[in-house]
Every structure is written in structure tokens, then in C-alpha cells.
Amino acid sequence: MNVRVAEKVLYALRNGEPLVALETAVLTHGLPYPYNLQAAYEMEKAVEQSGAVACTIGMLRGELIIGLSGEEIKCLAETEDTVKISRHELPCAMAKSLSGGTTVSAAAYLAYRYGIRVFATGGIGGVHRDFHRSFDISADLAVLAKTPLIVVASGAKAILDLRFTLEYLETAGIAVLGYNTEYFPAFYSSRSPYIIPWRINSAEEAARAAAARDSLGLDSALLVCNPVPEEYQIPYEELLPLVDAAVEKAAGKVIIGKDVTPYMLKELAELSQGRTLKANLALLAANARLGGEIACRL
Ligand code: PSU
Ligand code: MN
């Protein structure tokens, strides 16, 4: 089996150093080049500045790498024919020796499997707005329901139905924690109208909740929602019409399955004249930093 765990990750695991895992579908399918590369480097830097070790997970020519080097991240960001790999697709992508970015579902699963307890991303996948017609619900949710990590994200992606996504999270038993907020963040917007039941005010509190979860033998993720930094946010009322427009545009084309999310993110970047890109970069780095702060307190 072609899996490689990087030396720096093995060393950190052996010595009990704090680690934060990072995904790469945001690199290959969420952001255009060269912003994707910038985002990946900034995330790693933010983790390191908090005192933890960054572990970016992705696949190069069929080799699954737990802890990509800077060179390997660059290679993945620059490769054009990458695939977006969810957990259930890892075997086929490996068998075909493909290069690709791992989604939250794939990277979270791998992080846990290799001994990492904290994972940071931009926004998790969730229930799509038209799910009653498309049946489109991200595999991220099913995986987080049975993977006991701390996941730091700015809520779920704004293109989703946030209310349905929150309901799914509750049903699946994924606790939702607001970091210094009562409101479920809406990715590019620092708040949506939906209230989160649990507010925490420190990284310490997230670490304590994770310890309690583990001592109880509960096996689902804790989702720590960190709102996008205020100066980069696009207010929810401003964002909604843009999402509406992107949904409308997608409806006129045959875009289904795993292609929906990348298409919508691209449309939104255009419709917002790049504002969503700036927000995306800012929140990715902020989430990586908070992930590092939590990992240091576990
Ligand atoms: N957040 C982003 N950009 C992204 C994604 C999340 O800002 O590209 C990716 C994540 O990797 C997430 C995936 O796991 O989109 C979800 O895709 P889908 O809805 O097809 O499950
Ligand atoms: Mn989907």
C-alpha cells in the first residue's frame, strides 16, 4: 500500500507534539492558482506560529502523503488534472495512480487513522439547498459523525442550506461549538441567522470538551465554528443574492455530484469580484491558527 507518513509527522507523533491536519481539496478544487498555493502555505505557517506541527494531506501519483512537503504542496497546486478525492474514493484514486486533493471526509479520516486529533479547514460540506431534488448531501457529514476529531471550520460553505445542515449535524450527533459566537457562521459571512447551542470562549474550552468526549467513548467530531475575521466578511444579506445567482446559473447546466461545490465557489468568486477569495484565504489561515492553539492544549 502506497502511503507515506512524513518524517516530521512521525517525529511529532513519537514525541507527543501537537499536530494539526489540513485538507487539500480546497487547494485543487476550491481556489484558483496561485491563491491555492498561497492559502496552503499560509495555513501551514499559521499552524506553526501557534506552536503546533502542520500536516497537509494529499495524493501525488497514487501515493497518499500524510504531511506533504512544501515542494509537494506546490506540485499538487500546480498540477492541472487533479481529482477531488473523498474518503470512499481513496482506493480508486490510489489504484489509478492519480494526483488529487483530499476533501474533509478523506483528510479527516486519514488524520484520525494516523493519530492526529485536530483538523482545520475552511468550511465543511453539508446539505445542499436543492437537496430534496438533487439528494446532494456531502460525505463530510457522514464521516465526521464517526471520526472523533476536533474540526475547526467557519461553519459550512455558504452555498449550502445552513438550516438543513445544522439539523443533519444534530441528528448525526456532531456537536457544534461557536468560538466566541452564538451564531452559526456562514463561511464568507461571520454570522448566519441560525443560533448555535454551545458557545466557547477559548481554545482551552475546546480542548476540555474533546477530553470529556474521549473519556465518554463518544466517537463523533466536535465542530468548532470560527467566524471569518470581521474585516474580511461579506455580510449575510449581501452574500445571499450572490448565492442565489450562482445557484440559478448552475441550474441551467448539467452539473452534478462532486462538481457542484467547485463550480459554485468559482461562480461566487466572479460574482463578488474576488471578495469571496479574500475572505476564503483569511478564514483558512485563522482556522489553522485556532486549530494549532487547540492542539497545543490537548
Ligand atoms: N471549503 C472550501 N473550499 C473547498 C471545500 C471546502 O472553502 O473546496 C471542499 C472541502 O474539501 C470539502 C468539499 O470537504 O469541498 C466538499 O465537497 P462536496 O460538497 O462535494 O462533498
Ligand atoms: Mn455533493
PDB file of C-alpha atoms and ligand atoms in Angstrom:
ATOM      1  CA  MET A   1       0.000   0.000   0.000  1.00  0.00           C
ATOM      2  CA  ASN A   2       1.330   3.306  -1.063  1.00  0.00           C
ATOM      3  CA  VAL A   3       1.030   5.554   1.984  1.00  0.00           C
ATOM      4  CA  ARG A   4       3.845   7.735   3.279  1.00  0.00           C
ATOM      5  CA  VAL A   5       3.826   9.494   6.625  1.00  0.00           C
ATOM      6  CA  ALA A   6       6.333  12.355   6.579  1.00  0.00           C
ATOM      7  CA  GLU A   7       9.314  12.275   8.921  1.00  0.00           C
ATOM      8  CA  LYS A   8       8.255  15.490  10.680  1.00  0.00           C
ATOM      9  CA  VAL A   9       4.837  13.976  11.395  1.00  0.00           C
ATOM     10  CA  LEU A  10       6.288  10.697  12.701  1.00  0.00           C
ATOM     11  CA  TYR A  11       8.664  12.682  14.899  1.00  0.00           C
ATOM     12  CA  ALA A  12       5.851  14.843  16.311  1.00  0.00           C
ATOM     13  CA  LEU A  13       3.683  11.776  16.979  1.00  0.00           C
ATOM     14  CA  ARG A  14       6.502   9.961  18.757  1.00  0.00           C
ATOM     15  CA  ASN A  15       7.256  12.970  20.945  1.00  0.00           C
ATOM     16  CA  GLY A  16       3.677  13.909  21.743  1.00  0.00           C
ATOM     17  CA  GLU A  17       3.947  17.236  19.936  1.00  0.00           C
ATOM     18  CA  PRO A  18       0.693  18.952  18.901  1.00  0.00           C
ATOM     19  CA  LEU A  19      -0.354  18.376  15.292  1.00  0.00           C
ATOM     20  CA  VAL A  20      -2.990  19.879  13.013  1.00  0.00           C
ATOM     21  CA  ALA A  21      -4.115  18.092   9.857  1.00  0.00           C
ATOM     22  CA  LEU A  22      -5.086  20.092   6.755  1.00  0.00           C
ATOM     23  CA  GLU A  23      -7.008  19.051   3.646  1.00  0.00           C
ATOM     24  CA  THR A  24      -6.091  19.728   0.005  1.00  0.00           C
ATOM     25  CA  ALA A  25      -9.363  19.662  -1.970  1.00  0.00           C
ATOM     26  CA  VAL A  26      -9.579  23.355  -1.160  1.00  0.00           C
ATOM     27  CA  LEU A  27      -6.211  23.603  -2.921  1.00  0.00           C
ATOM     28  CA  THR A  28      -7.059  21.579  -6.010  1.00  0.00           C
ATOM     29  CA  HIS A  29     -10.781  22.375  -6.341  1.00  0.00           C
ATOM     30  CA  GLY A  30     -11.681  25.278  -4.060  1.00  0.00           C
ATOM     31  CA  LEU A  31      -9.334  28.083  -5.034  1.00  0.00           C
ATOM     32  CA  PRO A  32      -7.731  29.144  -8.324  1.00  0.00           C
ATOM     33  CA  TYR A  33      -3.967  29.144  -8.807  1.00  0.00           C
ATOM     34  CA  PRO A  34      -1.937  30.889  -7.339  1.00  0.00           C
ATOM     35  CA  TYR A  35      -4.296  31.688  -4.436  1.00  0.00           C
ATOM     36  CA  ASN A  36      -4.488  27.999  -3.667  1.00  0.00           C
ATOM     37  CA  LEU A  37      -0.750  27.799  -3.102  1.00  0.00           C
ATOM     38  CA  GLN A  38      -0.780  30.947  -1.012  1.00  0.00           C
ATOM     39  CA  ALA A  39      -3.627  29.518   1.102  1.00  0.00           C
ATOM     40  CA  ALA A  40      -1.836  26.225   1.706  1.00  0.00           C
ATOM     41  CA  TYR A  41       1.387  27.911   2.768  1.00  0.00           C
ATOM     42  CA  GLU A  42      -0.422  30.426   4.964  1.00  0.00           C
ATOM     43  CA  MET A  43      -2.306  27.636   6.691  1.00  0.00           C
ATOM     44  CA  GLU A  44       0.866  25.731   7.438  1.00  0.00           C
ATOM     45  CA  LYS A  45       2.535  28.918   8.680  1.00  0.00           C
ATOM     46  CA  ALA A  46      -0.421  29.746  10.934  1.00  0.00           C
ATOM     47  CA  VAL A  47      -0.323  26.270  12.492  1.00  0.00           C
ATOM     48  CA  GLU A  48       3.392  26.588  13.105  1.00  0.00           C
ATOM     49  CA  GLN A  49       3.093  30.072  14.592  1.00  0.00           C
ATOM     50  CA  SER A  50       0.701  28.668  17.157  1.00  0.00           C
ATOM     51  CA  GLY A  51       3.346  26.159  18.195  1.00  0.00           C
ATOM     52  CA  ALA A  52       1.938  23.057  16.508  1.00  0.00           C
ATOM     53  CA  VAL A  53       3.099  20.934  13.571  1.00  0.00           C
ATOM     54  CA  ALA A  54       1.167  21.203  10.291  1.00  0.00           C
ATOM     55  CA  CYS A  55       0.253  18.024   8.422  1.00  0.00           C
ATOM     56  CA  THR A  56      -1.175  18.666   4.967  1.00  0.00           C
ATOM     57  CA  ILE A  57      -2.682  15.534   3.423  1.00  0.00           C
ATOM     58  CA  GLY A  58      -2.933  14.795  -0.302  1.00  0.00           C
ATOM     59  CA  MET A  59      -2.173  12.347  -3.107  1.00  0.00           C
ATOM     60  CA  LEU A  60       0.595  12.530  -5.717  1.00  0.00           C
ATOM     61  CA  ARG A  61       0.691   9.910  -8.482  1.00  0.00           C
ATOM     62  CA  GLY A  62      -1.146   7.403  -6.343  1.00  0.00           C
ATOM     63  CA  GLU A  63       0.966   7.940  -3.267  1.00  0.00           C
ATOM     64  CA  LEU A  64      -1.047   9.072  -0.298  1.00  0.00           C
ATOM     65  CA  ILE A  65       1.100  11.530   1.659  1.00  0.00           C
ATOM     66  CA  ILE A  66       0.398  12.344   5.302  1.00  0.00           C
ATOM     67  CA  GLY A  67       2.418  15.523   5.643  1.00  0.00           C
ATOM     68  CA  LEU A  68       3.201  16.933   2.205  1.00  0.00           C
ATOM     69  CA  SER A  69       6.452  18.889   1.947  1.00  0.00           C
ATOM     70  CA  GLY A  70       6.454  22.465   0.634  1.00  0.00           C
ATOM     71  CA  GLU A  71       7.617  21.171  -2.743  1.00  0.00           C
ATOM     72  CA  GLU A  72       4.874  18.540  -2.827  1.00  0.00           C
ATOM     73  CA  ILE A  73       2.217  21.116  -1.964  1.00  0.00           C
ATOM     74  CA  LYS A  74       3.470  23.252  -4.839  1.00  0.00           C
ATOM     75  CA  CYS A  75       3.386  20.283  -7.171  1.00  0.00           C
ATOM     76  CA  LEU A  76      -0.209  19.480  -6.205  1.00  0.00           C
ATOM     77  CA  ALA A  77      -1.284  23.127  -6.528  1.00  0.00           C
ATOM     78  CA  GLU A  78       0.252  23.391  -9.994  1.00  0.00           C
ATOM     79  CA  THR A  79      -0.937  20.072 -11.392  1.00  0.00           C
ATOM     80  CA  GLU A  80      -3.890  20.624 -13.685  1.00  0.00           C
ATOM     81  CA  ASP A  81      -5.568  17.234 -13.941  1.00  0.00           C
ATOM     82  CA  THR A  82      -6.029  16.560 -10.258  1.00  0.00           C
ATOM     83  CA  VAL A  83      -9.053  14.759  -8.879  1.00  0.00           C
ATOM     84  CA  LYS A  84     -11.142  15.683  -5.867  1.00  0.00           C
ATOM     85  CA  ILE A  85     -10.938  12.716  -3.524  1.00  0.00           C
ATOM     86  CA  SER A  86     -13.478  11.949  -0.834  1.00  0.00           C
ATOM     87  CA  ARG A  87     -12.910   9.151   1.652  1.00  0.00           C
ATOM     88  CA  HIS A  88     -14.667   6.444  -0.347  1.00  0.00           C
ATOM     89  CA  GLU A  89     -12.674   7.410  -3.455  1.00  0.00           C
ATOM     90  CA  LEU A  90      -9.222   6.972  -1.919  1.00  0.00           C
ATOM     91  CA  PRO A  91      -8.888   3.330  -3.050  1.00  0.00           C
ATOM     92  CA  CYS A  92      -9.740   4.015  -6.704  1.00  0.00           C
ATOM     93  CA  ALA A  93      -7.543   7.120  -6.905  1.00  0.00           C
ATOM     94  CA  MET A  94      -4.631   5.110  -5.498  1.00  0.00           C
ATOM     95  CA  ALA A  95      -5.238   2.166  -7.803  1.00  0.00           C
ATOM     96  CA  LYS A  96      -5.183   4.517 -10.779  1.00  0.00           C
ATOM     97  CA  SER A  97      -2.061   6.360  -9.536  1.00  0.00           C
ATOM     98  CA  LEU A  98      -3.797   9.728  -9.669  1.00  0.00           C
ATOM     99  CA  SER A  99      -2.901  13.039  -8.077  1.00  0.00           C
ATOM    100  CA  GLY A 100      -5.556  14.798  -6.094  1.00  0.00           C
ATOM    101  CA  GLY A 101      -6.794  16.862  -3.221  1.00  0.00           C
ATOM    102  CA  THR A 102      -8.386  15.172  -0.241  1.00  0.00           C
ATOM    103  CA  THR A 103     -11.733  16.559   0.918  1.00  0.00           C
ATOM    104  CA  VAL A 104     -12.689  16.973   4.558  1.00  0.00           C
ATOM    105  CA  SER A 105     -14.105  13.440   4.546  1.00  0.00           C
ATOM    106  CA  ALA A 106     -10.873  11.887   3.262  1.00  0.00           C
ATOM    107  CA  ALA A 107      -8.386  14.042   5.169  1.00  0.00           C
ATOM    108  CA  ALA A 108     -10.286  13.830   8.462  1.00  0.00           C
ATOM    109  CA  TYR A 109     -10.460  10.067   8.210  1.00  0.00           C
ATOM    110  CA  LEU A 110      -6.731   9.819   7.451  1.00  0.00           C
ATOM    111  CA  ALA A 111      -5.781  12.303  10.158  1.00  0.00           C
ATOM    112  CA  TYR A 112      -7.543  10.223  12.770  1.00  0.00           C
ATOM    113  CA  ARG A 113      -6.205   6.966  11.438  1.00  0.00           C
ATOM    114  CA  TYR A 114      -2.628   8.198  11.713  1.00  0.00           C
ATOM    115  CA  GLY A 115      -3.003   9.599  15.221  1.00  0.00           C
ATOM    116  CA  ILE A 116      -3.782  13.299  14.669  1.00  0.00           C
ATOM    117  CA  ARG A 117      -6.629  14.733  16.750  1.00  0.00           C
ATOM    118  CA  VAL A 118      -7.174  18.240  15.331  1.00  0.00           C
ATOM    119  CA  PHE A 119      -8.177  19.125  11.796  1.00  0.00           C
ATOM    120  CA  ALA A 120      -8.672  22.564  10.267  1.00  0.00           C
ATOM    121  CA  THR A 121     -10.406  23.561   7.047  1.00  0.00           C
ATOM    122  CA  GLY A 122     -12.381  26.426   5.500  1.00  0.00           C
ATOM    123  CA  GLY A 123     -15.941  25.199   5.574  1.00  0.00           C
ATOM    124  CA  ILE A 124     -17.265  21.675   5.783  1.00  0.00           C
ATOM    125  CA  GLY A 125     -19.558  20.232   3.161  1.00  0.00           C
ATOM    126  CA  GLY A 126     -23.208  19.817   4.071  1.00  0.00           C
ATOM    127  CA  VAL A 127     -26.767  19.663   2.824  1.00  0.00           C
ATOM    128  CA  HIS A 128     -27.239  21.430  -0.493  1.00  0.00           C
ATOM    129  CA  ARG A 129     -30.085  23.891  -0.970  1.00  0.00           C
ATOM    130  CA  ASP A 130     -31.868  21.776  -3.549  1.00  0.00           C
ATOM    131  CA  PHE A 131     -31.290  18.520  -1.703  1.00  0.00           C
ATOM    132  CA  HIS A 132     -34.936  17.482  -1.934  1.00  0.00           C
ATOM    133  CA  ARG A 133     -34.427  17.286  -5.697  1.00  0.00           C
ATOM    134  CA  SER A 134     -30.708  16.564  -6.049  1.00  0.00           C
ATOM    135  CA  PHE A 135     -30.241  14.368  -2.951  1.00  0.00           C
ATOM    136  CA  ASP A 136     -26.902  16.174  -2.579  1.00  0.00           C
ATOM    137  CA  ILE A 137     -25.509  15.824   0.934  1.00  0.00           C
ATOM    138  CA  SER A 138     -21.744  15.934   1.406  1.00  0.00           C
ATOM    139  CA  ALA A 139     -19.921  12.806   2.516  1.00  0.00           C
ATOM    140  CA  ASP A 140     -18.142  15.080   5.017  1.00  0.00           C
ATOM    141  CA  LEU A 141     -21.108  14.835   7.375  1.00  0.00           C
ATOM    142  CA  ALA A 142     -21.305  11.051   7.497  1.00  0.00           C
ATOM    143  CA  VAL A 143     -17.564  10.808   8.086  1.00  0.00           C
ATOM    144  CA  LEU A 144     -17.458  13.434  10.846  1.00  0.00           C
ATOM    145  CA  ALA A 145     -20.270  11.567  12.596  1.00  0.00           C
ATOM    146  CA  LYS A 146     -17.907   8.655  13.214  1.00  0.00           C
ATOM    147  CA  THR A 147     -14.497  10.341  13.455  1.00  0.00           C
ATOM    148  CA  PRO A 148     -13.643  11.732  16.906  1.00  0.00           C
ATOM    149  CA  LEU A 149     -11.610  14.758  15.895  1.00  0.00           C
ATOM    150  CA  ILE A 150     -11.778  18.409  16.719  1.00  0.00           C
ATOM    151  CA  VAL A 151     -12.651  20.071  13.416  1.00  0.00           C
ATOM    152  CA  VAL A 152     -12.140  23.817  13.107  1.00  0.00           C
ATOM    153  CA  ALA A 153     -14.128  25.455  10.284  1.00  0.00           C
ATOM    154  CA  SER A 154     -16.003  28.666   9.545  1.00  0.00           C
ATOM    155  CA  GLY A 155     -19.248  26.748   9.619  1.00  0.00           C
ATOM    156  CA  ALA A 156     -20.436  25.110   6.437  1.00  0.00           C
ATOM    157  CA  LYS A 157     -19.959  26.501   2.965  1.00  0.00           C
ATOM    158  CA  ALA A 158     -22.259  29.394   2.185  1.00  0.00           C
ATOM    159  CA  ILE A 159     -23.647  27.698  -0.910  1.00  0.00           C
ATOM    160  CA  LEU A 160     -25.412  25.172   1.324  1.00  0.00           C
ATOM    161  CA  ASP A 161     -28.701  25.171   3.169  1.00  0.00           C
ATOM    162  CA  LEU A 162     -27.349  26.039   6.598  1.00  0.00           C
ATOM    163  CA  ARG A 163     -30.528  25.205   8.459  1.00  0.00           C
ATOM    164  CA  PHE A 164     -30.734  21.715   6.991  1.00  0.00           C
ATOM    165  CA  THR A 165     -27.009  21.274   7.572  1.00  0.00           C
ATOM    166  CA  LEU A 166     -27.401  22.155  11.254  1.00  0.00           C
ATOM    167  CA  GLU A 167     -30.295  19.701  11.527  1.00  0.00           C
ATOM    168  CA  TYR A 168     -28.184  16.979   9.950  1.00  0.00           C
ATOM    169  CA  LEU A 169     -25.301  17.739  12.331  1.00  0.00           C
ATOM    170  CA  GLU A 170     -27.661  17.370  15.258  1.00  0.00           C
ATOM    171  CA  THR A 171     -29.152  14.115  14.016  1.00  0.00           C
ATOM    172  CA  ALA A 172     -25.718  12.681  13.267  1.00  0.00           C
ATOM    173  CA  GLY A 173     -24.513  13.597  16.742  1.00  0.00           C
ATOM    174  CA  ILE A 174     -21.854  16.111  15.753  1.00  0.00           C
ATOM    175  CA  ALA A 175     -21.622  18.786  18.453  1.00  0.00           C
ATOM    176  CA  VAL A 176     -21.455  22.321  17.092  1.00  0.00           C
ATOM    177  CA  LEU A 177     -19.461  24.833  19.132  1.00  0.00           C
ATOM    178  CA  GLY A 178     -19.301  28.538  18.364  1.00  0.00           C
ATOM    179  CA  TYR A 179     -15.900  30.061  19.034  1.00  0.00           C
ATOM    180  CA  ASN A 180     -16.688  33.439  20.589  1.00  0.00           C
ATOM    181  CA  THR A 181     -20.051  33.447  18.818  1.00  0.00           C
ATOM    182  CA  GLU A 182     -23.662  32.349  19.299  1.00  0.00           C
ATOM    183  CA  TYR A 183     -24.331  32.265  15.569  1.00  0.00           C
ATOM    184  CA  PHE A 184     -23.519  29.571  13.044  1.00  0.00           C
ATOM    185  CA  PRO A 185     -21.006  31.259  10.743  1.00  0.00           C
ATOM    186  CA  ALA A 186     -21.797  31.202   7.026  1.00  0.00           C
ATOM    187  CA  PHE A 187     -18.279  30.787   5.686  1.00  0.00           C
ATOM    188  CA  TYR A 188     -17.742  34.157   3.941  1.00  0.00           C
ATOM    189  CA  SER A 189     -20.144  35.767   6.428  1.00  0.00           C
ATOM    190  CA  SER A 190     -19.228  35.873  10.078  1.00  0.00           C
ATOM    191  CA  ARG A 191     -22.785  35.053  11.075  1.00  0.00           C
ATOM    192  CA  SER A 192     -25.944  33.463   9.749  1.00  0.00           C
ATOM    193  CA  PRO A 193     -29.341  33.867  11.417  1.00  0.00           C
ATOM    194  CA  TYR A 194     -29.019  30.399  12.992  1.00  0.00           C
ATOM    195  CA  ILE A 195     -28.131  30.047  16.650  1.00  0.00           C
ATOM    196  CA  ILE A 196     -25.519  27.562  17.832  1.00  0.00           C
ATOM    197  CA  PRO A 197     -26.385  25.823  21.095  1.00  0.00           C
ATOM    198  CA  TRP A 198     -22.857  25.902  22.539  1.00  0.00           C
ATOM    199  CA  ARG A 199     -20.580  28.900  22.726  1.00  0.00           C
ATOM    200  CA  ILE A 200     -16.969  28.512  23.828  1.00  0.00           C
ATOM    201  CA  ASN A 201     -14.636  31.382  24.597  1.00  0.00           C
ATOM    202  CA  SER A 202     -11.191  29.817  24.447  1.00  0.00           C
ATOM    203  CA  ALA A 203      -9.080  27.117  22.834  1.00  0.00           C
ATOM    204  CA  GLU A 204      -8.761  25.664  26.301  1.00  0.00           C
ATOM    205  CA  GLU A 205     -12.517  25.079  26.454  1.00  0.00           C
ATOM    206  CA  ALA A 206     -12.496  23.216  23.128  1.00  0.00           C
ATOM    207  CA  ALA A 207      -9.660  21.009  24.386  1.00  0.00           C
ATOM    208  CA  ARG A 208     -11.570  20.252  27.590  1.00  0.00           C
ATOM    209  CA  ALA A 209     -14.700  19.312  25.632  1.00  0.00           C
ATOM    210  CA  ALA A 210     -12.630  16.946  23.478  1.00  0.00           C
ATOM    211  CA  ALA A 211     -11.110  15.315  26.550  1.00  0.00           C
ATOM    212  CA  ALA A 212     -14.587  14.809  28.019  1.00  0.00           C
ATOM    213  CA  ARG A 213     -15.838  13.373  24.738  1.00  0.00           C
ATOM    214  CA  ASP A 214     -12.949  10.910  24.667  1.00  0.00           C
ATOM    215  CA  SER A 215     -13.430   9.843  28.257  1.00  0.00           C
ATOM    216  CA  LEU A 216     -17.058   9.063  27.450  1.00  0.00           C
ATOM    217  CA  GLY A 217     -16.108   6.984  24.443  1.00  0.00           C
ATOM    218  CA  LEU A 218     -18.148   9.150  22.078  1.00  0.00           C
ATOM    219  CA  ASP A 219     -16.950   8.775  18.515  1.00  0.00           C
ATOM    220  CA  SER A 220     -18.137  11.848  16.636  1.00  0.00           C
ATOM    221  CA  ALA A 221     -16.293  15.043  15.765  1.00  0.00           C
ATOM    222  CA  LEU A 222     -16.626  18.281  17.675  1.00  0.00           C
ATOM    223  CA  LEU A 223     -17.167  21.025  15.127  1.00  0.00           C
ATOM    224  CA  VAL A 224     -15.588  24.250  16.353  1.00  0.00           C
ATOM    225  CA  CYS A 225     -17.006  27.124  14.299  1.00  0.00           C
ATOM    226  CA  ASN A 226     -14.649  30.059  13.948  1.00  0.00           C
ATOM    227  CA  PRO A 227     -16.198  33.045  12.130  1.00  0.00           C
ATOM    228  CA  VAL A 228     -14.225  34.659   9.297  1.00  0.00           C
ATOM    229  CA  PRO A 229     -12.256  37.701  10.600  1.00  0.00           C
ATOM    230  CA  GLU A 230     -14.700  40.612  10.641  1.00  0.00           C
ATOM    231  CA  GLU A 231     -12.710  42.853   8.272  1.00  0.00           C
ATOM    232  CA  TYR A 232     -12.930  40.227   5.506  1.00  0.00           C
ATOM    233  CA  GLN A 233     -16.511  39.114   5.951  1.00  0.00           C
ATOM    234  CA  ILE A 234     -19.282  39.617   3.414  1.00  0.00           C
ATOM    235  CA  PRO A 235     -22.479  40.320   5.365  1.00  0.00           C
ATOM    236  CA  TYR A 236     -25.047  37.521   5.039  1.00  0.00           C
ATOM    237  CA  GLU A 237     -27.688  39.779   3.428  1.00  0.00           C
ATOM    238  CA  GLU A 238     -25.145  40.760   0.777  1.00  0.00           C
ATOM    239  CA  LEU A 239     -23.989  37.206   0.236  1.00  0.00           C
ATOM    240  CA  LEU A 240     -27.414  35.578  -0.214  1.00  0.00           C
ATOM    241  CA  PRO A 241     -28.272  37.228  -3.540  1.00  0.00           C
ATOM    242  CA  LEU A 242     -24.866  36.174  -4.888  1.00  0.00           C
ATOM    243  CA  VAL A 243     -25.507  32.580  -3.854  1.00  0.00           C
ATOM    244  CA  ASP A 244     -28.968  32.780  -5.444  1.00  0.00           C
ATOM    245  CA  ALA A 245     -27.406  33.949  -8.698  1.00  0.00           C
ATOM    246  CA  ALA A 246     -24.795  31.177  -8.621  1.00  0.00           C
ATOM    247  CA  VAL A 247     -27.437  28.534  -7.891  1.00  0.00           C
ATOM    248  CA  GLU A 248     -29.532  29.829 -10.787  1.00  0.00           C
ATOM    249  CA  LYS A 249     -26.594  29.680 -13.158  1.00  0.00           C
ATOM    250  CA  ALA A 250     -25.718  26.138 -12.088  1.00  0.00           C
ATOM    251  CA  ALA A 251     -29.328  25.030 -12.539  1.00  0.00           C
ATOM    252  CA  GLY A 252     -29.092  25.839 -16.235  1.00  0.00           C
ATOM    253  CA  LYS A 253     -26.175  23.447 -16.689  1.00  0.00           C
ATOM    254  CA  VAL A 254     -25.747  19.779 -16.030  1.00  0.00           C
ATOM    255  CA  ILE A 255     -23.506  19.984 -13.004  1.00  0.00           C
ATOM    256  CA  ILE A 256     -23.984  17.224 -10.503  1.00  0.00           C
ATOM    257  CA  GLY A 257     -22.267  15.314  -7.730  1.00  0.00           C
ATOM    258  CA  LYS A 258     -18.799  16.337  -6.704  1.00  0.00           C
ATOM    259  CA  ASP A 259     -18.587  19.033  -9.375  1.00  0.00           C
ATOM    260  CA  VAL A 260     -21.261  21.184  -7.741  1.00  0.00           C
ATOM    261  CA  THR A 261     -19.143  22.643  -4.943  1.00  0.00           C
ATOM    262  CA  PRO A 262     -16.127  23.677  -7.082  1.00  0.00           C
ATOM    263  CA  TYR A 263     -18.456  25.221  -9.680  1.00  0.00           C
ATOM    264  CA  MET A 264     -20.314  27.272  -7.101  1.00  0.00           C
ATOM    265  CA  LEU A 265     -17.152  28.512  -5.407  1.00  0.00           C
ATOM    266  CA  LYS A 266     -15.800  29.677  -8.749  1.00  0.00           C
ATOM    267  CA  GLU A 267     -19.021  31.445  -9.679  1.00  0.00           C
ATOM    268  CA  LEU A 268     -19.127  33.221  -6.336  1.00  0.00           C
ATOM    269  CA  ALA A 269     -15.557  34.472  -6.735  1.00  0.00           C
ATOM    270  CA  GLU A 270     -16.591  36.058 -10.041  1.00  0.00           C
ATOM    271  CA  LEU A 271     -19.917  37.432  -8.808  1.00  0.00           C
ATOM    272  CA  SER A 272     -18.274  39.014  -5.766  1.00  0.00           C
ATOM    273  CA  GLN A 273     -15.349  40.407  -7.778  1.00  0.00           C
ATOM    274  CA  GLY A 274     -12.860  38.445  -5.735  1.00  0.00           C
ATOM    275  CA  ARG A 275     -14.202  39.308  -2.303  1.00  0.00           C
ATOM    276  CA  THR A 276     -15.011  35.680  -1.557  1.00  0.00           C
ATOM    277  CA  LEU A 277     -11.423  34.739  -2.403  1.00  0.00           C
ATOM    278  CA  LYS A 278     -10.024  37.204   0.110  1.00  0.00           C
ATOM    279  CA  ALA A 279     -12.464  36.031   2.762  1.00  0.00           C
ATOM    280  CA  ASN A 280     -11.590  32.426   1.982  1.00  0.00           C
ATOM    281  CA  LEU A 281      -7.846  32.988   2.423  1.00  0.00           C
ATOM    282  CA  ALA A 282      -8.375  34.907   5.664  1.00  0.00           C
ATOM    283  CA  LEU A 283     -10.631  32.314   7.234  1.00  0.00           C
ATOM    284  CA  LEU A 284      -8.424  29.384   6.227  1.00  0.00           C
ATOM    285  CA  ALA A 285      -5.425  30.916   7.985  1.00  0.00           C
ATOM    286  CA  ALA A 286      -7.487  31.880  11.046  1.00  0.00           C
ATOM    287  CA  ASN A 287      -8.886  28.357  11.345  1.00  0.00           C
ATOM    288  CA  ALA A 288      -5.442  26.809  11.017  1.00  0.00           C
ATOM    289  CA  ARG A 289      -4.175  29.074  13.783  1.00  0.00           C
ATOM    290  CA  LEU A 290      -7.072  28.220  16.104  1.00  0.00           C
ATOM    291  CA  GLY A 291      -6.570  24.531  15.331  1.00  0.00           C
ATOM    292  CA  GLY A 292      -2.953  24.908  16.421  1.00  0.00           C
ATOM    293  CA  GLU A 293      -3.942  26.688  19.627  1.00  0.00           C
ATOM    294  CA  ILE A 294      -6.382  23.899  20.481  1.00  0.00           C
ATOM    295  CA  ALA A 295      -3.872  21.164  19.626  1.00  0.00           C
ATOM    296  CA  CYS A 296      -1.350  22.789  21.981  1.00  0.00           C
ATOM    297  CA  ARG A 297      -3.856  22.457  24.834  1.00  0.00           C
ATOM    298  CA  LEU A 298      -4.876  18.836  24.354  1.00  0.00           C
TER     299      LEU A 298
HETATM  300  N1  PSU B   1     -14.225  24.582   1.724  1.00  0.00           N
HETATM  301  C1  PSU B   1     -13.709  25.463   0.850  1.00  0.00           C
HETATM  302  N2  PSU B   1     -13.376  25.040  -0.382  1.00  0.00           N
HETATM  303  C2  PSU B   1     -13.495  23.748  -0.726  1.00  0.00           C
HETATM  304  C3  PSU B   1     -14.020  22.801   0.181  1.00  0.00           C
HETATM  305  C4  PSU B   1     -14.368  23.282   1.400  1.00  0.00           C
HETATM  306  O1  PSU B   1     -13.549  26.629   1.150  1.00  0.00           O
HETATM  307  O2  PSU B   1     -13.125  23.416  -1.844  1.00  0.00           O
HETATM  308  C5  PSU B   1     -14.073  21.352  -0.184  1.00  0.00           C
HETATM  309  C6  PSU B   1     -13.735  20.564   1.073  1.00  0.00           C
HETATM  310  O3  PSU B   1     -12.643  19.736   0.749  1.00  0.00           O
HETATM  311  C7  PSU B   1     -14.973  19.770   1.359  1.00  0.00           C
HETATM  312  C8  PSU B   1     -15.530  19.595  -0.024  1.00  0.00           C
HETATM  313  O4  PSU B   1     -14.703  18.577   2.026  1.00  0.00           O
HETATM  314  O5  PSU B   1     -15.320  20.865  -0.622  1.00  0.00           O
HETATM  315  C9  PSU B   1     -16.982  19.178  -0.006  1.00  0.00           C
HETATM  316  O6  PSU B   1     -17.366  18.821  -1.276  1.00  0.00           O
HETATM  317  P1  PSU B   1     -18.786  18.115  -1.516  1.00  0.00           P
HETATM  318  O7  PSU B   1     -19.796  19.162  -1.198  1.00  0.00           O
HETATM  319  O8  PSU B   1     -18.774  17.712  -2.959  1.00  0.00           O
HETATM  320  O9  PSU B   1     -18.820  16.956  -0.564  1.00  0.00           O
HETATM  321 MN    MN B   2     -22.109  16.600  -3.052  1.00  0.00          MN
END
